[in-house]
Coordinates of C-alpha atoms in Angstrom, one line a residue:
M17 CA 43.1 -56.5 47.2
L18 CA 39.5 -57.2 46.6
A19 CA 38.6 -53.8 47.9
M20 CA 41.1 -52.2 45.5
E21 CA 39.6 -54.1 42.5
K22 CA 36.2 -52.9 43.4
G23 CA 37.4 -49.4 43.7
I24 CA 39.1 -49.5 40.3
N25 CA 35.9 -51.0 38.7
C26 CA 33.8 -48.2 40.3
F27 CA 36.2 -45.6 39.0
F28 CA 36.0 -46.9 35.4
S29 CA 32.2 -47.2 35.5
A30 CA 31.9 -43.7 36.7
S31 CA 34.3 -42.5 34.0
A32 CA 32.4 -44.3 31.3
S33 CA 29.1 -42.8 32.6
N34 CA 30.7 -39.3 32.5
V35 CA 31.9 -39.8 29.0
Y36 CA 28.4 -40.9 27.8
I37 CA 26.8 -37.9 29.6
Y38 CA 29.4 -35.6 28.0
F39 CA 28.8 -36.9 24.4
I40 CA 25.0 -36.8 24.9
T41 CA 25.3 -33.2 26.2
I42 CA 27.4 -32.2 23.2
A43 CA 24.9 -33.9 20.8
I44 CA 22.0 -32.1 22.3
A45 CA 23.8 -28.8 22.2
L46 CA 24.6 -29.3 18.5
V47 CA 21.0 -30.1 17.7
V48 CA 19.8 -27.1 19.5
I49 CA 22.3 -24.8 17.7
R50 CA 21.3 -26.3 14.3
V51 CA 17.6 -25.9 15.0
S52 CA 18.2 -22.3 16.2
Y53 CA 20.1 -21.6 13.0
V54 CA 17.4 -23.0 10.8
I55 CA 14.8 -20.9 12.6
Y56 CA 17.0 -17.8 12.3
R57 CA 17.7 -18.3 8.6
S58 CA 14.0 -19.0 7.9
S59 CA 13.0 -15.7 9.5
K60 CA 15.2 -13.7 7.2
P61 CA 14.0 -12.2 3.8
L62 CA 14.5 -14.7 1.0
H63 CA 16.9 -13.6 -1.8
T64 CA 17.3 -15.6 -4.9
T65 CA 19.4 -14.6 -7.9
S66 CA 19.0 -17.9 -9.8
P67 CA 17.2 -17.5 -13.1
Q68 CA 16.2 -21.2 -13.0
P69 CA 12.6 -22.0 -12.1
L70 CA 11.9 -23.5 -8.7
S71 CA 10.4 -27.0 -8.2
T72 CA 7.3 -26.4 -6.3
L73 CA 5.0 -28.7 -4.2
I74 CA 1.5 -27.4 -3.9
V75 CA -0.8 -28.8 -1.2
L76 CA -4.6 -28.8 -2.0
G77 CA -7.5 -29.5 0.3
S78 CA -11.2 -29.7 0.5
G79 CA -13.5 -27.1 2.1
G80 CA -12.3 -24.2 0.0
H81 CA -8.6 -24.7 0.4
T82 CA -8.1 -25.7 -3.2
A83 CA -10.1 -22.7 -4.6
E84 CA -8.0 -20.3 -2.5
M85 CA -4.7 -22.0 -3.6
L86 CA -5.6 -22.0 -7.3
N87 CA -6.6 -18.3 -7.0
L88 CA -3.2 -17.6 -5.5
L89 CA -1.4 -19.5 -8.2
S90 CA -3.3 -17.5 -10.9
V91 CA -1.6 -14.3 -9.8
L92 CA 1.9 -15.8 -9.7
H93 CA 4.4 -16.2 -12.5
T94 CA 3.9 -19.9 -12.9
D95 CA 6.9 -20.2 -15.2
S96 CA 9.0 -19.4 -12.1
F97 CA 7.6 -22.3 -10.2
T98 CA 8.1 -25.4 -12.3
P99 CA 7.9 -28.3 -12.2
R100 CA 4.8 -28.3 -10.0
L101 CA 3.6 -31.2 -8.0
Y102 CA 0.0 -31.0 -6.7
I103 CA -0.7 -33.0 -3.6
A104 CA -4.2 -33.9 -2.3
A105 CA -5.6 -36.3 0.2
A106 CA -6.2 -39.9 -1.0
T107 CA -10.0 -39.3 -0.6
D108 CA -10.0 -35.9 -2.3
N109 CA -10.4 -36.5 -6.1
M110 CA -12.1 -33.2 -6.8
S111 CA -9.1 -31.0 -5.9
L112 CA -6.9 -32.7 -8.4
Q113 CA -9.5 -32.4 -11.1
K114 CA -9.6 -28.6 -10.4
A115 CA -5.8 -28.5 -10.5
R116 CA -5.7 -30.2 -13.9
L117 CA -8.2 -27.7 -15.2
F118 CA -6.0 -24.9 -13.9
E119 CA -3.0 -26.3 -15.6
S120 CA -5.0 -26.6 -18.9
S121 CA -5.9 -22.9 -18.5
V122 CA -2.2 -22.0 -18.0
I123 CA -1.3 -23.9 -21.2
D124 CA -4.1 -22.1 -23.1
K125 CA -2.9 -18.7 -21.8
T126 CA 0.8 -19.1 -22.4
G127 CA 0.9 -21.8 -25.1
V128 CA 3.7 -23.5 -23.1
L129 CA 3.3 -27.1 -21.9
E130 CA 4.7 -26.9 -18.4
N131 CA 5.7 -29.9 -16.3
A132 CA 3.0 -30.6 -13.7
Q133 CA 2.3 -33.8 -11.7
F134 CA -0.7 -34.8 -9.6
M135 CA -0.4 -37.2 -6.7
Q136 CA -2.5 -38.2 -3.7
I137 CA -1.3 -38.8 -0.1
Y138 CA -2.6 -40.6 2.8
R139 CA -4.4 -38.5 5.4
S140 CA -3.3 -38.7 9.1
R141 CA -6.9 -38.9 10.2
E142 CA -10.2 -38.9 8.5
V143 CA -13.2 -37.1 9.8
G144 CA -14.8 -39.2 12.5
Q145 CA -11.9 -41.6 12.7
S146 CA -11.0 -42.8 16.2
Y147 CA -7.8 -41.6 17.8
L148 CA -6.6 -45.1 18.3
T149 CA -6.8 -46.2 14.7
S150 CA -5.4 -42.8 13.6
I151 CA -2.0 -43.8 15.1
G152 CA -1.5 -46.3 12.3
T153 CA -2.8 -44.0 9.5
T154 CA -0.6 -41.2 10.8
L155 CA 2.5 -43.4 10.6
M156 CA 1.4 -44.3 7.0
A157 CA 0.9 -40.7 6.1
I158 CA 4.4 -39.7 7.5
A159 CA 6.0 -42.6 5.5
H160 CA 4.2 -41.6 2.3
A161 CA 5.1 -37.9 2.8
L162 CA 8.8 -38.9 3.4
W163 CA 8.8 -40.8 0.2
L164 CA 7.3 -37.9 -1.8
M165 CA 9.8 -35.4 -0.3
I166 CA 12.7 -37.6 -1.2
K167 CA 11.4 -38.3 -4.7
F168 CA 10.4 -34.8 -5.7
R169 CA 12.8 -32.7 -3.6
P170 CA 10.9 -29.4 -3.8
Q171 CA 12.6 -26.1 -3.5
V172 CA 9.3 -24.4 -2.5
I173 CA 6.2 -25.7 -0.6
L174 CA 2.9 -23.8 -0.9
C175 CA 0.1 -24.6 1.5
N176 CA -2.9 -22.9 3.1
G177 CA -4.3 -25.0 5.9
P178 CA -5.3 -28.6 5.0
G179 CA -4.0 -31.1 7.5
T180 CA -2.4 -33.0 4.6
C181 CA 0.4 -30.4 4.5
L182 CA 1.5 -30.9 8.1
P183 CA 3.6 -34.1 7.7
L184 CA 5.2 -32.6 4.5
C185 CA 6.1 -29.4 6.3
V186 CA 7.5 -31.3 9.3
I187 CA 9.7 -33.5 7.1
A188 CA 10.9 -30.4 5.2
F189 CA 11.9 -28.8 8.5
F190 CA 13.8 -31.9 9.6
F191 CA 15.5 -32.0 6.2
K192 CA 16.8 -28.4 6.8
V193 CA 18.0 -29.4 10.3
L194 CA 19.9 -32.4 8.9
G195 CA 21.2 -30.4 5.9
I196 CA 19.6 -32.8 3.4
R197 CA 17.5 -30.2 1.5
W198 CA 16.4 -26.6 2.1
S199 CA 12.7 -26.3 1.0
S200 CA 11.2 -22.9 1.6
T201 CA 7.8 -23.3 3.1
F202 CA 5.2 -20.6 2.4
Y203 CA 2.0 -20.9 4.4
V204 CA -1.1 -18.7 3.6
E205 CA -3.8 -19.0 6.3
S206 CA -7.3 -19.5 4.9
I207 CA -9.4 -16.4 4.4
A208 CA -12.0 -18.2 6.6
R209 CA -9.7 -17.8 9.6
V210 CA -10.6 -14.3 10.8
R211 CA -9.9 -14.3 14.6
R212 CA -7.6 -17.3 15.2
L213 CA -5.4 -19.6 13.2
S214 CA -6.4 -23.1 12.1
L215 CA -4.8 -26.0 14.0
T216 CA -2.3 -26.6 11.1
G217 CA -1.5 -22.9 11.0
L218 CA -1.0 -22.7 14.7
L219 CA 1.4 -25.6 14.8
L220 CA 3.5 -24.3 11.9
Y221 CA 3.5 -20.8 13.5
E222 CA 4.4 -21.8 17.0
L223 CA 7.0 -24.4 15.9
H224 CA 8.6 -21.9 13.4
M225 CA 8.3 -24.4 10.6
A226 CA 7.2 -22.0 7.9
D227 CA 9.7 -19.7 6.3
K228 CA 7.0 -17.2 5.6
F229 CA 3.6 -17.1 7.2
F230 CA 0.8 -15.0 5.7
V231 CA -2.6 -14.0 7.0
Q232 CA -5.5 -12.3 5.2
W233 CA -7.0 -10.3 8.1
P234 CA -5.2 -7.5 10.0
Q235 CA -6.5 -8.7 13.4
L236 CA -4.7 -12.0 12.9
Q237 CA -1.5 -10.2 12.2
R238 CA -1.8 -8.2 15.4
K239 CA -2.5 -11.4 17.4
Y240 CA 0.4 -13.3 15.7
P241 CA 3.1 -10.6 15.0
R242 CA 5.5 -12.9 13.1
A243 CA 2.8 -13.3 10.4
H244 CA 2.7 -11.1 7.3
Y245 CA -0.6 -9.4 6.5
V246 CA -1.3 -9.6 2.7
G247 CA -5.0 -8.6 2.5
C248 CA -7.7 -10.8 1.1
L249 CA -6.5 -12.9 -1.8
M250 CA -9.9 -14.2 -3.0

């Protein structure tokens, strides 16, 4: 009798384990299918028939990134990308000043007061910061980026290399996977990158997190064939 009870218990334990394994396998398969779909859809040409402007998040950065981004914005139809939210690192005040000057020039040119906001975000790691302490700042940066993405809910993300954009792009990708929000991410590699991508660019490229990936040098396009060569934008 005791042996029979032990046999029954072993049977139900094995059955429960098999059920858990089954559901875990199904869950993993669904996640893989969803991620594959997001990557597939992101690789397709973008078509929009909506006459409504697109809410746009623009990531700025020091070291020439801001100058390149504002130069890019100057050739776009800014009225199609509004409201605009400019993001810069918490320690980067100069970039937001330049963005405000750019918005003033847009108003002077068009005579239309467009909706623009300016915010700062925590950096994952400052120059010279130890890797140990950067764990905490990285978690803060991700939490802050998550709050911004939920609050602003951008339809378009424009970035060109600063590390500040990485948590924003990662969160945008996971929002796509979860079906929360589809934000089209456009990444333009800095003109300073002639032979290889920046670390941010390389991560976004290899992980398929950018809907469209642009480079400004033909040798980069040959090395990274999924990138689109657009020539020098400066």
